Amino acid sequence: MSMNARISQSFGGSYAKPVAAVRFGSVKAPARTVLSRCAARSQPVSEQDVTDQTEGLSRRHAMMGAAMAMAGASFAVEMGLPAPAQARAFIAPAPQGFRTRNDKLDGYSFSYPEQWIEVTTSGNDFFVRNGRNIDENLFVDISSPSSSRFNTVNDLGSPQEAAEKLLDQLLNKEFMSTRIGIKREGSILSSAQRTGQDGQLYYDIQLQITSYASRNPYESNYGQVMKDYGVEFDRVFQTTLGTANQRLYELRLQTAKDTFEASQPLLSQISETFCVREVELVPGAPKPSTLRSPNLFN
């Protein structure tokens, strides 16, 4: 009896092609070792996981895909080989008082305070804000797959060079204003690289942006307009950059300058939970969105 016939007989009815094929040949070793709690243990692919990722497929198809994926993961472990990407999916446990954002489709996760509120109209991949402090928020952006391809954050240059590029982006793109009597200045507070909880390289950058508005924007000459200024806003941006799937991932946290010192421990705690990972697409599963910020180092 052929393999197809045996599978058909086991599941009942005609043979249906499984949603995910498991290769038992040579498996490519990972480029780097995953060191910490981000990858503390492999997670077997549950029936619910497969069902979520295969919209429109029948229950029988999903069950077959789950069975084969679990068999592949088990075989890889027994043979000392890396498990399939879905079985290797990692996520850092959320600290007490935090909730976790785990985007399986785009391949990133991090934890943030559970009382922060999600905003769905920002245009970012994910955006939340502190309901108790209107100046404090964070978002995630991912570079477009049709733009530059990134293999590592080193493609941006050194941390200082990446900080200079980010500062230029903020001043000359995101915060550029055509209003009369507006002047904006920025500075780099710090830039560094670190190895994350998942063993990957990340850049941490802190920038300060100050916006000044003229108190006399409609004076008859430019000299009078520029004579008297007041501070419109003064903010600190703490950004973590990482790469996966040949894309650049940005986690950006924002707070007011006068509350930054008090907020810094919390912001750093959030940044350190940020992990990015390679995504293995399953046949029939939804694909990552291609709608991304056009300004992310493009």
Tab-separated table of C-alpha atoms in Angstrom:
chain	number	residue	atom	x	y	z
A	1	MET	CA	0.000	0.000	0.000
A	2	SER	CA	1.377	3.412	-0.925
A	3	MET	CA	2.222	6.060	1.723
A	4	ASN	CA	-0.622	8.266	0.446
A	5	ALA	CA	-3.094	5.416	0.725
A	6	ARG	CA	-1.949	4.572	4.274
A	7	ILE	CA	-2.334	8.228	5.373
A	8	SER	CA	-5.752	8.391	3.708
A	9	GLN	CA	-6.853	5.200	5.454
A	10	SER	CA	-5.574	6.410	8.855
A	11	PHE	CA	-7.475	9.699	8.751
A	12	GLY	CA	-10.525	8.412	6.887
A	13	GLY	CA	-11.720	9.557	3.487
A	14	SER	CA	-9.581	10.658	0.599
A	15	TYR	CA	-5.957	11.658	1.082
A	16	ALA	CA	-5.497	15.366	1.712
A	17	LYS	CA	-2.160	17.080	1.230
A	18	PRO	CA	-0.756	18.189	4.644
A	19	VAL	CA	-0.512	21.904	5.246
A	20	ALA	CA	3.154	21.763	6.233
A	21	ALA	CA	5.832	19.435	4.942
A	22	VAL	CA	8.510	18.194	7.362
A	23	ARG	CA	11.955	17.626	5.928
A	24	PHE	CA	14.029	14.914	7.556
A	25	GLY	CA	17.136	15.577	5.507
A	26	SER	CA	20.000	17.830	6.421
A	27	VAL	CA	19.037	20.676	8.715
A	28	LYS	CA	20.987	23.861	8.641
A	29	ALA	CA	22.510	24.771	12.006
A	30	PRO	CA	21.513	28.155	13.413
A	31	ALA	CA	23.973	30.984	12.903
A	32	ARG	CA	24.028	31.797	16.607
A	33	THR	CA	23.208	30.122	19.888
A	34	VAL	CA	20.044	31.190	21.706
A	35	LEU	CA	21.177	31.755	25.262
A	36	SER	CA	18.439	32.725	27.638
A	37	ARG	CA	14.839	32.660	28.713
A	38	CYS	CA	13.717	33.975	25.323
A	39	ALA	CA	14.470	30.467	24.004
A	40	ALA	CA	14.424	28.471	27.210
A	41	ARG	CA	12.355	25.651	25.797
A	42	SER	CA	10.829	24.581	22.496
A	43	GLN	CA	7.082	24.897	22.196
A	44	PRO	CA	5.318	22.090	20.282
A	45	VAL	CA	2.877	23.274	17.660
A	46	SER	CA	-0.631	22.831	19.049
A	47	GLU	CA	-3.749	22.129	17.044
A	48	GLN	CA	-4.996	25.638	17.874
A	49	ASP	CA	-1.761	27.222	16.599
A	50	VAL	CA	-2.061	25.451	13.275
A	51	THR	CA	-5.753	26.271	12.993
A	52	ASP	CA	-5.027	29.973	13.642
A	53	GLN	CA	-2.366	30.051	10.934
A	54	THR	CA	-4.378	28.216	8.269
A	55	GLU	CA	-7.516	30.260	7.778
A	56	GLY	CA	-9.990	28.579	5.478
A	57	LEU	CA	-8.485	25.114	5.802
A	58	SER	CA	-10.571	22.265	7.152
A	59	ARG	CA	-10.183	20.813	10.641
A	60	ARG	CA	-8.812	17.618	9.111
A	61	HIS	CA	-6.056	19.536	7.316
A	62	ALA	CA	-5.111	21.399	10.475
A	63	MET	CA	-4.918	18.170	12.500
A	64	MET	CA	-2.681	16.553	9.886
A	65	GLY	CA	-0.397	19.616	9.822
A	66	ALA	CA	-0.114	19.639	13.615
A	67	ALA	CA	0.675	15.936	13.761
A	68	MET	CA	3.436	16.201	11.154
A	69	ALA	CA	4.934	19.360	12.704
A	70	MET	CA	5.038	17.734	16.145
A	71	ALA	CA	6.596	14.613	14.646
A	72	GLY	CA	9.247	16.726	12.941
A	73	ALA	CA	10.080	18.584	16.156
A	74	SER	CA	10.307	15.324	18.106
A	75	PHE	CA	12.544	13.722	15.475
A	76	ALA	CA	14.847	16.762	15.414
A	77	VAL	CA	15.249	16.714	19.195
A	78	GLU	CA	15.997	12.983	19.244
A	79	MET	CA	18.598	13.384	16.508
A	80	GLY	CA	20.194	16.432	18.144
A	81	LEU	CA	19.050	18.709	15.319
A	82	PRO	CA	17.358	22.110	15.604
A	83	ALA	CA	13.560	21.892	15.688
A	84	PRO	CA	11.405	23.539	13.018
A	85	ALA	CA	10.993	27.305	13.350
A	86	GLN	CA	7.456	27.085	14.716
A	87	ALA	CA	8.609	24.718	17.466
A	88	ARG	CA	11.532	27.033	18.272
A	89	ALA	CA	9.318	30.137	18.639
A	90	PHE	CA	10.399	31.953	21.778
A	91	ILE	CA	8.974	34.653	23.989
A	92	ALA	CA	10.283	36.233	27.177
A	93	PRO	CA	7.981	35.694	30.171
A	94	ALA	CA	6.219	38.923	31.122
A	95	PRO	CA	7.341	40.465	34.424
A	96	GLN	CA	4.697	40.926	37.093
A	97	GLY	CA	2.330	43.737	36.157
A	98	PHE	CA	3.187	43.448	32.444
A	99	ARG	CA	1.485	41.872	29.476
A	100	THR	CA	3.205	40.442	26.410
A	101	ARG	CA	2.830	41.418	22.784
A	102	ASN	CA	3.771	38.357	20.720
A	103	ASP	CA	3.414	38.969	16.982
A	104	LYS	CA	3.827	35.518	15.438
A	105	LEU	CA	3.158	36.791	11.931
A	106	ASP	CA	5.864	39.484	11.853
A	107	GLY	CA	8.276	37.824	14.290
A	108	TYR	CA	8.737	39.995	17.371
A	109	SER	CA	7.726	40.102	21.030
A	110	PHE	CA	8.112	42.344	24.063
A	111	SER	CA	6.397	43.128	27.360
A	112	TYR	CA	4.821	46.402	28.460
A	113	PRO	CA	2.828	47.617	31.509
A	114	GLU	CA	-0.601	46.024	31.568
A	115	GLN	CA	-2.359	49.330	32.320
A	116	TRP	CA	-1.070	50.906	29.081
A	117	ILE	CA	-3.739	51.319	26.394
A	118	GLU	CA	-3.500	50.078	22.801
A	119	VAL	CA	-4.138	52.647	20.054
A	120	THR	CA	-5.283	51.160	16.734
A	121	THR	CA	-5.330	54.326	14.606
A	122	SER	CA	-1.650	55.307	14.746
A	123	GLY	CA	-0.564	53.642	11.488
A	124	ASN	CA	2.231	51.743	13.265
A	125	ASP	CA	2.468	47.984	13.512
A	126	PHE	CA	1.643	48.269	17.218
A	127	PHE	CA	1.131	51.308	19.467
A	128	VAL	CA	0.327	51.664	23.185
A	129	ARG	CA	0.317	54.664	25.506
A	130	ASN	CA	0.391	55.312	29.209
A	131	GLY	CA	-3.118	56.387	30.205
A	132	ARG	CA	-1.713	58.163	33.260
A	133	ASN	CA	0.952	60.130	31.377
A	134	ILE	CA	-0.029	61.483	27.958
A	135	ASP	CA	3.620	62.089	27.011
A	136	GLU	CA	4.583	58.428	27.464
A	137	ASN	CA	4.004	55.864	24.732
A	138	LEU	CA	5.702	53.260	22.569
A	139	PHE	CA	5.327	51.749	19.129
A	140	VAL	CA	6.844	49.114	16.852
A	141	ASP	CA	7.684	49.740	13.204
A	142	ILE	CA	9.140	47.320	10.675
A	143	SER	CA	10.904	48.277	7.457
A	144	SER	CA	9.195	47.484	4.169
A	145	PRO	CA	10.231	44.178	2.541
A	146	SER	CA	10.553	46.018	-0.766
A	147	SER	CA	13.145	48.468	0.586
A	148	SER	CA	16.669	47.847	1.862
A	149	ARG	CA	17.388	44.388	3.223
A	150	PHE	CA	19.090	44.065	6.600
A	151	ASN	CA	21.055	41.032	7.750
A	152	THR	CA	22.250	42.610	10.997
A	153	VAL	CA	22.050	45.984	12.723
A	154	ASN	CA	25.719	46.388	11.802
A	155	ASP	CA	24.404	47.179	8.298
A	156	LEU	CA	23.495	50.591	9.729
A	157	GLY	CA	27.104	51.201	10.751
A	158	SER	CA	28.217	51.670	14.346
A	159	PRO	CA	25.669	52.523	17.077
A	160	GLN	CA	26.751	56.162	16.819
A	161	GLU	CA	26.262	56.184	13.033
A	162	ALA	CA	22.831	54.573	13.444
A	163	ALA	CA	21.950	57.236	16.031
A	164	GLU	CA	22.965	59.997	13.616
A	165	LYS	CA	20.746	58.501	10.899
A	166	LEU	CA	17.834	58.208	13.278
A	167	LEU	CA	18.278	61.790	14.484
A	168	ASP	CA	18.319	63.035	10.893
A	169	GLN	CA	15.138	61.061	10.193
A	170	LEU	CA	13.360	62.615	13.157
A	171	LEU	CA	14.411	66.205	12.473
A	172	ASN	CA	14.113	66.237	8.690
A	173	LYS	CA	11.213	63.831	8.080
A	174	GLU	CA	9.024	62.933	11.018
A	175	PHE	CA	9.137	66.257	12.852
A	176	MET	CA	9.727	68.576	9.944
A	177	SER	CA	7.219	71.433	10.093
A	178	THR	CA	6.047	73.993	7.548
A	179	ARG	CA	4.513	76.186	10.232
A	180	ILE	CA	5.855	79.710	10.523
A	181	GLY	CA	8.134	80.322	13.484
A	182	ILE	CA	8.902	76.668	14.366
A	183	LYS	CA	12.438	75.595	15.167
A	184	ARG	CA	13.439	72.079	16.215
A	185	GLU	CA	16.727	70.876	17.629
A	186	GLY	CA	17.968	67.422	18.483
A	187	SER	CA	20.872	65.678	20.179
A	188	ILE	CA	22.154	62.154	20.787
A	189	LEU	CA	22.092	61.270	24.481
A	190	SER	CA	23.549	57.771	24.128
A	191	SER	CA	24.126	54.937	21.662
A	192	ALA	CA	25.262	51.404	22.425
A	193	GLN	CA	25.021	47.839	21.270
A	194	ARG	CA	24.131	44.832	23.407
A	195	THR	CA	23.381	41.145	23.122
A	196	GLY	CA	19.705	40.527	23.804
A	197	GLN	CA	18.028	37.768	25.772
A	198	ASP	CA	17.857	35.735	22.571
A	199	GLY	CA	21.587	36.052	21.830
A	200	GLN	CA	21.046	38.502	18.968
A	201	LEU	CA	22.636	41.920	18.526
A	202	TYR	CA	20.591	45.061	19.225
A	203	TYR	CA	21.284	48.797	19.182
A	204	ASP	CA	19.922	51.003	21.974
A	205	ILE	CA	19.722	54.724	21.136
A	206	GLN	CA	18.506	57.690	23.168
A	207	LEU	CA	17.694	60.983	21.433
A	208	GLN	CA	16.341	64.297	22.670
A	209	ILE	CA	14.157	66.468	20.427
A	210	THR	CA	13.160	70.001	21.473
A	211	SER	CA	10.629	72.068	19.544
A	212	TYR	CA	10.517	75.849	19.854
A	213	ALA	CA	7.621	78.005	18.679
A	214	SER	CA	7.804	81.740	18.073
A	215	ARG	CA	5.580	83.875	20.240
A	216	ASN	CA	5.343	86.339	17.336
A	217	PRO	CA	4.882	84.098	14.255
A	218	TYR	CA	3.067	86.758	12.224
A	219	GLU	CA	5.489	89.635	12.616
A	220	SER	CA	6.291	91.572	9.440
A	221	ASN	CA	9.895	90.407	9.152
A	222	TYR	CA	11.799	87.210	9.841
A	223	GLY	CA	14.038	88.802	12.443
A	224	GLN	CA	11.076	89.710	14.626
A	225	VAL	CA	9.554	86.245	14.187
A	226	MET	CA	12.778	84.605	15.365
A	227	LYS	CA	13.312	87.024	18.241
A	228	ASP	CA	11.125	85.472	20.961
A	229	TYR	CA	10.703	81.716	21.335
A	230	GLY	CA	9.021	79.403	23.819
A	231	VAL	CA	9.435	75.628	24.243
A	232	GLU	CA	6.641	73.743	22.473
A	233	PHE	CA	7.763	70.283	23.591
A	234	ASP	CA	10.900	68.589	24.910
A	235	ARG	CA	10.975	64.802	24.527
A	236	VAL	CA	13.333	61.855	24.880
A	237	PHE	CA	13.105	58.927	22.478
A	238	GLN	CA	14.554	55.574	23.527
A	239	THR	CA	14.857	53.286	20.517
A	240	THR	CA	15.879	49.637	20.201
A	241	LEU	CA	16.812	48.345	16.737
A	242	GLY	CA	17.037	44.680	15.716
A	243	THR	CA	16.977	42.674	12.495
A	244	ALA	CA	15.235	39.485	11.341
A	245	ASN	CA	13.687	38.272	8.089
A	246	GLN	CA	15.983	40.791	6.324
A	247	ARG	CA	13.950	43.614	7.907
A	248	LEU	CA	14.789	46.289	10.431
A	249	TYR	CA	12.614	46.298	13.566
A	250	GLU	CA	12.255	49.440	15.683
A	251	LEU	CA	10.823	49.617	19.193
A	252	ARG	CA	10.561	53.306	20.105
A	253	LEU	CA	9.583	54.604	23.526
A	254	GLN	CA	8.825	58.254	24.180
A	255	THR	CA	8.551	60.355	27.319
A	256	ALA	CA	8.850	64.010	28.316
A	257	LYS	CA	12.346	65.230	29.178
A	258	ASP	CA	11.346	66.358	32.657
A	259	THR	CA	10.031	62.866	33.555
A	260	PHE	CA	12.696	60.873	31.700
A	261	GLU	CA	14.924	60.267	34.719
A	262	ALA	CA	12.029	58.778	36.686
A	263	SER	CA	10.768	56.776	33.690
A	264	GLN	CA	14.135	55.459	32.482
A	265	PRO	CA	14.175	52.226	34.563
A	266	LEU	CA	10.745	51.276	33.188
A	267	LEU	CA	11.667	52.168	29.605
A	268	SER	CA	14.885	50.138	29.830
A	269	GLN	CA	12.993	47.170	31.265
A	270	ILE	CA	10.603	47.244	28.305
A	271	SER	CA	13.467	47.578	25.794
A	272	GLU	CA	15.315	44.591	27.231
A	273	THR	CA	12.326	42.286	26.644
A	274	PHE	CA	12.244	43.149	22.922
A	275	CYS	CA	13.120	40.098	20.794
A	276	VAL	CA	12.919	39.565	17.025
A	277	ARG	CA	12.981	36.210	15.282
A	278	GLU	CA	12.895	34.555	11.888
A	279	VAL	CA	9.430	33.634	10.643
A	280	GLU	CA	8.791	30.439	8.713
A	281	LEU	CA	5.708	30.791	6.536
A	282	VAL	CA	3.352	27.815	6.490
A	283	PRO	CA	1.652	27.045	3.163
A	284	GLY	CA	-1.824	28.553	3.273
A	285	ALA	CA	-1.035	30.784	6.274
A	286	PRO	CA	-1.547	34.563	6.133
A	287	LYS	CA	1.541	36.515	5.063
A	288	PRO	CA	3.133	39.391	7.001
A	289	SER	CA	1.724	42.790	6.116
A	290	THR	CA	3.714	44.838	3.627
A	291	LEU	CA	2.340	48.130	4.976
A	292	ARG	CA	5.260	49.607	6.868
A	293	SER	CA	6.670	52.993	7.763
A	294	PRO	CA	8.324	54.510	4.667
A	295	ASN	CA	10.746	56.452	6.867
A	296	LEU	CA	12.425	53.553	8.658
A	297	PHE	CA	15.950	54.097	7.249
A	298	ASN	CA	14.647	53.734	3.695
